[in-house]
PDB file of C-alpha atoms (C1' of nucleotides) in Angstrom:
ATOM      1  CA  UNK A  24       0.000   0.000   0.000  1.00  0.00           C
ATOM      2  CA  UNK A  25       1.461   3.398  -0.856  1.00  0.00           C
ATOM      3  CA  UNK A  26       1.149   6.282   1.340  1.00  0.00           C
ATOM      4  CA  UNK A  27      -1.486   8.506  -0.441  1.00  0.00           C
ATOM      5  CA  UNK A  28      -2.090  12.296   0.281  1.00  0.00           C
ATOM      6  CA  UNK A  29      -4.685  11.355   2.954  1.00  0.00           C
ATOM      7  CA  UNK A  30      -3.122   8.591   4.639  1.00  0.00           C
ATOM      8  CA  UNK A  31      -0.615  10.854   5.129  1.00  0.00           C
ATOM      9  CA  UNK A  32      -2.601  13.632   6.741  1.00  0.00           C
ATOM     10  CA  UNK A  33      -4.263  10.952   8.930  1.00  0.00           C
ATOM     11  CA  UNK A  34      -1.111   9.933  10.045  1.00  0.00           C
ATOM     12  CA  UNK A  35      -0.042  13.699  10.826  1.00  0.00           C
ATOM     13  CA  UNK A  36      -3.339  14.070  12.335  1.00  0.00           C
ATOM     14  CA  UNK A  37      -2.617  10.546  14.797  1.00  0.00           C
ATOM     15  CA  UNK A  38       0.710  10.905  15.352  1.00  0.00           C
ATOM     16  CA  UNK A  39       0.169  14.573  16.436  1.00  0.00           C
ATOM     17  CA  UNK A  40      -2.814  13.045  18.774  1.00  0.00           C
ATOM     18  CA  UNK A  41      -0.193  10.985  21.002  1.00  0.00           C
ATOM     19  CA  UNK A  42      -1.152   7.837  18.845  1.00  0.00           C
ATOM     20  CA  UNK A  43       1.864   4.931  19.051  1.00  0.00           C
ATOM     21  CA  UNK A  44       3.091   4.058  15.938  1.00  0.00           C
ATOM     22  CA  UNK A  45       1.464   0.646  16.253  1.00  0.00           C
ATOM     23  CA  UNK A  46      -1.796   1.986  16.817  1.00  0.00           C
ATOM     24  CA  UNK A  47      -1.536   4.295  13.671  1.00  0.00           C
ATOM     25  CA  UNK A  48      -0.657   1.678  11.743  1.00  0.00           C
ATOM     26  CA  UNK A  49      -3.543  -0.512  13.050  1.00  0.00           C
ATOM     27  CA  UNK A  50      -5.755   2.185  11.950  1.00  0.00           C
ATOM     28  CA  UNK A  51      -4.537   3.124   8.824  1.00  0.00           C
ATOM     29  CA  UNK A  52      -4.044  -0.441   7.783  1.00  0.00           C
ATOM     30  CA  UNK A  53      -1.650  -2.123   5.350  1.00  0.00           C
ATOM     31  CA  UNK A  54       1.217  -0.868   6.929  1.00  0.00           C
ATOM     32  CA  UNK A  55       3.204  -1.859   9.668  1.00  0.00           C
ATOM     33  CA  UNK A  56       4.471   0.142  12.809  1.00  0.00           C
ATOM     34  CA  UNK A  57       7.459   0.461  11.301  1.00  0.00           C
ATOM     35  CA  UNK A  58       6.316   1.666   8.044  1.00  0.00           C
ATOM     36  CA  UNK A  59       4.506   4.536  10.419  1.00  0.00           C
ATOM     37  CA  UNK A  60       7.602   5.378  12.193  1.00  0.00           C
ATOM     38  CA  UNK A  61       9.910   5.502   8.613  1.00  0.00           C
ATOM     39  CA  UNK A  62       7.119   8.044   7.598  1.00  0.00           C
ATOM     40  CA  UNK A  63       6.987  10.054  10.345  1.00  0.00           C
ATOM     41  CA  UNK A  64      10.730  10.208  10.131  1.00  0.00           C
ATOM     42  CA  UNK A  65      10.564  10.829   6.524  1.00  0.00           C
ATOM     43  CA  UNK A  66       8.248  13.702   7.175  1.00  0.00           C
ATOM     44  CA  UNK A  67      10.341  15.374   9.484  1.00  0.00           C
ATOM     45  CA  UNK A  68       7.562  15.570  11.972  1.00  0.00           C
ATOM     46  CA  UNK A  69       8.807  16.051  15.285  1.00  0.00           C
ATOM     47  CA  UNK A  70       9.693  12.597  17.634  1.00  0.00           C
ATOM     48  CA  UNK A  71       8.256  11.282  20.780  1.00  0.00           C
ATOM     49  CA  UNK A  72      10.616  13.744  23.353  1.00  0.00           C
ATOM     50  CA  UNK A  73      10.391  11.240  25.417  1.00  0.00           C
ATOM     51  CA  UNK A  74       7.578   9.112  27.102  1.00  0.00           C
ATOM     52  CA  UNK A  75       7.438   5.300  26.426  1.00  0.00           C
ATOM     53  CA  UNK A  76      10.138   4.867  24.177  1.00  0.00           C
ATOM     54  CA  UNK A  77      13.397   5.357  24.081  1.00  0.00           C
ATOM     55  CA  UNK A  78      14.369   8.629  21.499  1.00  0.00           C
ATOM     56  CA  UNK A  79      17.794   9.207  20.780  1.00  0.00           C
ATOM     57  CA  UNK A  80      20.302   6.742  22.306  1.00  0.00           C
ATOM     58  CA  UNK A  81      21.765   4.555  19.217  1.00  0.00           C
ATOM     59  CA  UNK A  82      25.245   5.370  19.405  1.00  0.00           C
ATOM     60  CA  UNK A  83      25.497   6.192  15.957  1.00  0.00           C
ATOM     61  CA  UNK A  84      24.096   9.089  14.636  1.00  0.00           C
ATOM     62  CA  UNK A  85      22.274  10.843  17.746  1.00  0.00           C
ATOM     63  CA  UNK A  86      22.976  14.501  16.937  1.00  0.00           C
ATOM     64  CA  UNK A  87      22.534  14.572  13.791  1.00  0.00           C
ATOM     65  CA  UNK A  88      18.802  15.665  14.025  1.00  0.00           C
ATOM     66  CA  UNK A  89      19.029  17.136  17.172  1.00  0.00           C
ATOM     67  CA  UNK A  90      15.667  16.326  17.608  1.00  0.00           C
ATOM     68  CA  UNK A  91      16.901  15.546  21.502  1.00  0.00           C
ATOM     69  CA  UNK A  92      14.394  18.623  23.652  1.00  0.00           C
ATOM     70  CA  UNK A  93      11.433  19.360  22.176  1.00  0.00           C
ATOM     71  CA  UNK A  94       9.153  19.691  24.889  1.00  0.00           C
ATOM     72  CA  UNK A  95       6.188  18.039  24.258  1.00  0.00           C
ATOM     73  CA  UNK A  96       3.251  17.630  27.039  1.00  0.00           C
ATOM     74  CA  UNK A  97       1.491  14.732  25.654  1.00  0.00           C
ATOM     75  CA  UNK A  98       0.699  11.386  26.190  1.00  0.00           C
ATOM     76  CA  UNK A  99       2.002   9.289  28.913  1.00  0.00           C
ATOM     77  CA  UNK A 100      -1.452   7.641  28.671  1.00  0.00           C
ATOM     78  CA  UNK A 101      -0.758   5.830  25.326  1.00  0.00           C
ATOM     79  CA  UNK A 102      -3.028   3.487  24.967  1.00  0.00           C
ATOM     80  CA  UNK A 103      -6.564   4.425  27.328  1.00  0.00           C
ATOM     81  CA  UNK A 104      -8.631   5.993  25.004  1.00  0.00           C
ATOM     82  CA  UNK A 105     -12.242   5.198  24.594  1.00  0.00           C
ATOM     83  CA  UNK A 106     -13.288   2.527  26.472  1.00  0.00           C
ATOM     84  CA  UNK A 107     -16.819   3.137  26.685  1.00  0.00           C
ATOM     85  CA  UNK A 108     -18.201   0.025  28.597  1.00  0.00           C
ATOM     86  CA  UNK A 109     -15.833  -1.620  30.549  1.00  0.00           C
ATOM     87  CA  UNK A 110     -13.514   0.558  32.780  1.00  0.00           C
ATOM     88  CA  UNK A 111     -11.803  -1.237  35.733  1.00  0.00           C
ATOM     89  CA  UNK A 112     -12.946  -1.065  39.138  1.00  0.00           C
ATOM     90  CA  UNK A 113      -9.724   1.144  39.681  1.00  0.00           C
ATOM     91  CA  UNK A 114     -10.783   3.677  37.331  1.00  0.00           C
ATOM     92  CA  UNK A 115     -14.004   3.774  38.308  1.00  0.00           C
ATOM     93  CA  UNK A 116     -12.861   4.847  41.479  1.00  0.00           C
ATOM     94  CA  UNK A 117     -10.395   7.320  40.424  1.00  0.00           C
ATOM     95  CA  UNK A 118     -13.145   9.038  37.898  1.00  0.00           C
ATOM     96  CA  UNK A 119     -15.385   8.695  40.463  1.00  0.00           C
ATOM     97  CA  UNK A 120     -13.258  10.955  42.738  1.00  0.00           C
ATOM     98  CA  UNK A 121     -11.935  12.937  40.105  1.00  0.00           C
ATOM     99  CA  UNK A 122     -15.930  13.708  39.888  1.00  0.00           C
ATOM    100  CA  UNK A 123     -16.234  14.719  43.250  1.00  0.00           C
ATOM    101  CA  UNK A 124     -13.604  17.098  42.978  1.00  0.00           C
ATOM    102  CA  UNK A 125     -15.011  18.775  39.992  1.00  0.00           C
ATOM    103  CA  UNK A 126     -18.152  18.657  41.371  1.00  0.00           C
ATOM    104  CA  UNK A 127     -17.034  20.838  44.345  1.00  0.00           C
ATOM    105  CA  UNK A 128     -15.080  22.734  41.678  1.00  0.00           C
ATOM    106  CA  UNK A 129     -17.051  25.757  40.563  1.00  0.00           C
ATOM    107  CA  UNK A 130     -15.483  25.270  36.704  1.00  0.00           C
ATOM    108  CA  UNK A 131     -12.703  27.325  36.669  1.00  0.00           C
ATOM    109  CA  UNK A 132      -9.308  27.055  34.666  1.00  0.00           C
ATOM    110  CA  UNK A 133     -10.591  24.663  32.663  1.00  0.00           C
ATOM    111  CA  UNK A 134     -11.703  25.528  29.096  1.00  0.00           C
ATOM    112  CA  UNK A 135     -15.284  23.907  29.447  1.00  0.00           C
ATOM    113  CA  UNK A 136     -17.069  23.539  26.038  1.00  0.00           C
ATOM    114  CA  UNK A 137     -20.767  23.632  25.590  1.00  0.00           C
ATOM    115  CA  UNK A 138     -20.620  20.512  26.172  1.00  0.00           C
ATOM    116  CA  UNK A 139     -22.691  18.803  29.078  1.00  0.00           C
ATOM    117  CA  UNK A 140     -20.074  17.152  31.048  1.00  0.00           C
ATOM    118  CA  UNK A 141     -21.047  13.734  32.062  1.00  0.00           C
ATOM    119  CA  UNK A 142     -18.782  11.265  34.060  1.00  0.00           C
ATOM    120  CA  UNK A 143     -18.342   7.841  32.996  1.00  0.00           C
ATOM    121  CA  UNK A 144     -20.939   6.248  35.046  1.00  0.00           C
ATOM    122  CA  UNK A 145     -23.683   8.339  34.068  1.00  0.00           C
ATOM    123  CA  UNK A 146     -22.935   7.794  30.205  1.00  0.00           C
ATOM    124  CA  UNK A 147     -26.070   5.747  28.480  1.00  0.00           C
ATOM    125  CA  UNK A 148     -26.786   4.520  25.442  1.00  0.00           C
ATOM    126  CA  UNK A 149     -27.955   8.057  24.108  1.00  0.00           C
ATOM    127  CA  UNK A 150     -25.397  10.167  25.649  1.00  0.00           C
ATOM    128  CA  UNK A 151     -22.102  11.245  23.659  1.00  0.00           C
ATOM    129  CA  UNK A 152     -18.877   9.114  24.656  1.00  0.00           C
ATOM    130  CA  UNK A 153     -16.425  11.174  22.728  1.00  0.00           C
ATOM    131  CA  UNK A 154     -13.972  11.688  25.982  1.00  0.00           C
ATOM    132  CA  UNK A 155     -12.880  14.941  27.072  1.00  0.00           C
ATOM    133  CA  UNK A 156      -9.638  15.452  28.714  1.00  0.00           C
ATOM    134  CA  UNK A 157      -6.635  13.376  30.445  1.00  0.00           C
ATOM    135  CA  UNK A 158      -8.701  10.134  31.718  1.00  0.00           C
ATOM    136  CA  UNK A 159      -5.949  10.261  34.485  1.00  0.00           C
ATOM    137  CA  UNK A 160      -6.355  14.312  34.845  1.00  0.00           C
ATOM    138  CA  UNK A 161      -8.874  15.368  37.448  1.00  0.00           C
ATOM    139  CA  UNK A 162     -10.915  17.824  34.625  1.00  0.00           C
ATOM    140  CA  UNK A 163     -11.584  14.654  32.536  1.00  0.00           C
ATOM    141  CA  UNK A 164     -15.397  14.124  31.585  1.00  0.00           C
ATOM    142  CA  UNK A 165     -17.284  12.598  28.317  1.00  0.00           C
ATOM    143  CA  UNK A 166     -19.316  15.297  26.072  1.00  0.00           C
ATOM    144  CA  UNK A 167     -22.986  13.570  26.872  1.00  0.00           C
ATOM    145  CA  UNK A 168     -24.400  15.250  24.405  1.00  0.00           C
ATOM    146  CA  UNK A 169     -27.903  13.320  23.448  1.00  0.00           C
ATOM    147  CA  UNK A 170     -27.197  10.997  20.317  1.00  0.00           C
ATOM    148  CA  UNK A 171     -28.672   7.832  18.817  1.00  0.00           C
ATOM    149  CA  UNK A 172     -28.360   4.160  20.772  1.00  0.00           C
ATOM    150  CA  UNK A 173     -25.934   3.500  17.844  1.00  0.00           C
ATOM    151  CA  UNK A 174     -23.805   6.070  17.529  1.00  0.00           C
ATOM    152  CA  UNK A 175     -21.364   6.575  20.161  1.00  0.00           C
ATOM    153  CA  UNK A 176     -20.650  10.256  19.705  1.00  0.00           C
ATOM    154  CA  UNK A 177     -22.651  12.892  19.284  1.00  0.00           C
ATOM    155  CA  UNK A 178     -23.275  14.751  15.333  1.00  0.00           C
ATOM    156  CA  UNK A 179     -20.743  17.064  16.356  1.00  0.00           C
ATOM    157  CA  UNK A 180     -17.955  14.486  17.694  1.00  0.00           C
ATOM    158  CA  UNK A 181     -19.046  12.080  15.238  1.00  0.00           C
ATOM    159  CA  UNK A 182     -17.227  13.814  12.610  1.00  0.00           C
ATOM    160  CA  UNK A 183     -14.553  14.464  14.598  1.00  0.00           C
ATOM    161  CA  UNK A 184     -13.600  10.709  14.861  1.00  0.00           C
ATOM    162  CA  UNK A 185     -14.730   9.736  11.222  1.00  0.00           C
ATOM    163  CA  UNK A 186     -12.971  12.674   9.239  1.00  0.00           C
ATOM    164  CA  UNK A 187     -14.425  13.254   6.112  1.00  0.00           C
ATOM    165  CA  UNK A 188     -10.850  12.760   4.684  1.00  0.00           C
ATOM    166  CA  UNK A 189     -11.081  15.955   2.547  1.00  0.00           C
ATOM    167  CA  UNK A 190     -10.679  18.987   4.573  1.00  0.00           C
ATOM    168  CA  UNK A 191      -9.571  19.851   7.866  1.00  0.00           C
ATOM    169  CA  UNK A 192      -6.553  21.995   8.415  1.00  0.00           C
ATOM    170  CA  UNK A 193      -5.822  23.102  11.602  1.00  0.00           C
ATOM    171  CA  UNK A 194      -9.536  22.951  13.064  1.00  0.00           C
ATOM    172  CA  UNK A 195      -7.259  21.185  16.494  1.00  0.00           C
TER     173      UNK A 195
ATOM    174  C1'  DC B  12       7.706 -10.762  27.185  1.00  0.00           C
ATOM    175  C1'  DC B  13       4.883  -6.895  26.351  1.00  0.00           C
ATOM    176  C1'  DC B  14       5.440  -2.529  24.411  1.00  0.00           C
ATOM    177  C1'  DT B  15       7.643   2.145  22.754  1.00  0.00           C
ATOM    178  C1'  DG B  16      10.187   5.001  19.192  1.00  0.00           C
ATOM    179  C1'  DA B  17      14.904   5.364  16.397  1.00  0.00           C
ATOM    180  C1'  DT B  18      18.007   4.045  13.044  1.00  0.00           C
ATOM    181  C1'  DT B  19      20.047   1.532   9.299  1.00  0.00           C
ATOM    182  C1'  DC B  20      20.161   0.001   4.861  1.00  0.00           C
ATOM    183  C1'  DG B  21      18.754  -3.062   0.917  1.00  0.00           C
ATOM    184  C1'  DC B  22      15.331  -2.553  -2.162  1.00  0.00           C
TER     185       DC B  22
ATOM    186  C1'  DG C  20      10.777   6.836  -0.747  1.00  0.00           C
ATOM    187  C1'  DC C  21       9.760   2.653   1.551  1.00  0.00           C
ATOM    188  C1'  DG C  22       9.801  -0.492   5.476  1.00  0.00           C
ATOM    189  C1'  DA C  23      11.846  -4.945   7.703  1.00  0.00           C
ATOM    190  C1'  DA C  24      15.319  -5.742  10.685  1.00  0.00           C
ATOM    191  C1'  DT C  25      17.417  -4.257  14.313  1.00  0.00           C
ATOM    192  C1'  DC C  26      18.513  -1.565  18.238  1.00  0.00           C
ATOM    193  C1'  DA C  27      17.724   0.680  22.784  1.00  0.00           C
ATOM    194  C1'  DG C  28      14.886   1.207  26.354  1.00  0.00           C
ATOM    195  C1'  DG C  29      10.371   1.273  29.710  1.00  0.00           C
TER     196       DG C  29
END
DNA sequence: CCCTGATTCGC
DNA sequence: GCGAATCAGG
């Protein structure tokens, strides 16, 4: 499979969204983690700082990009997106206090959307699940918006997570 | 052993 | 340009 002008913009868009390499290429299909990271590379798009991997540390040629501090706040989380139904006991408990906290939290710092923010357990089959936030940050919450027993996202969200594939510039 | 990204190098 | 093999590390 070749890397055409929109697999390569969803793979800017993924790899910009904290998205392993192996989980980009899972989504892309036809191409292996590698292939993802060779791209990336090829597309001079800036490298993991640091988090799970490894960055910089060959012996070879380490300077050559210099690539070595970019601060980057991201990730950390890697792979605990969605997860709509299940959510461990362990979670539960830490959204669960999270909730409390922002419950006694008159909204503050945090850019709130117009979204309704609903908490994990009180997500249904017609409420939004498109997740909002750091799961492990304290300000996390799910959109809620009402939607369809089908869909898991609202109209709004839905099109966030299915891009059209055609536009879309710098809408993040 | 699972995973992560980084790099090399034959194609 | 591409990506498997390999490396280095969590």
């Amino acid at each position: 499979m070749s890397w055409t002008d929109e697999r390569v913009e969803r793979l800017k868009k993924l790899w910009a969204d904290g998205l392993s390499a192996s989980q980009i290429a899972a989504e892309l299909g036809g191409v292996s983690r590698n292939a993802v990271i060779g791209k990336v590379h090829r597309l001079h798009l800036p490298g993991r700082a640091k988090s799970g991997g490894s960055s910089a540390s060959r012996s070879k040629r380490v300077a050559s990009g210099s690539r070595s501090s970019y601060g980057s706040s991201r990730s950390t989380v890697t792979r605990s997106i969605p997860r709509t139904s299940g959510a461990t006991a362990l979670k539960q408990e830490v959204i669960a206090d999270a909730i409390a906290e922002i419950d006694t939290r008159p909204v503050e710092d945090v850019v709130v959307p117009i979204f309704r923010k609903l908490a994990l357990t009180e997500l249904t089959e017609k409420t939004c699940k498109w997740p909002v936030g750091d799961p492990l940050q304290e300000d996390f919450y799910f959109c809620g918006t009402d939607c369809d027993d089908n869909a898991p996202y609202c109209g709004y969200h839905s099109k966030l997570a299915f891009q059209p594939a055609a536009d879309r510039k710098r809408s993040r």
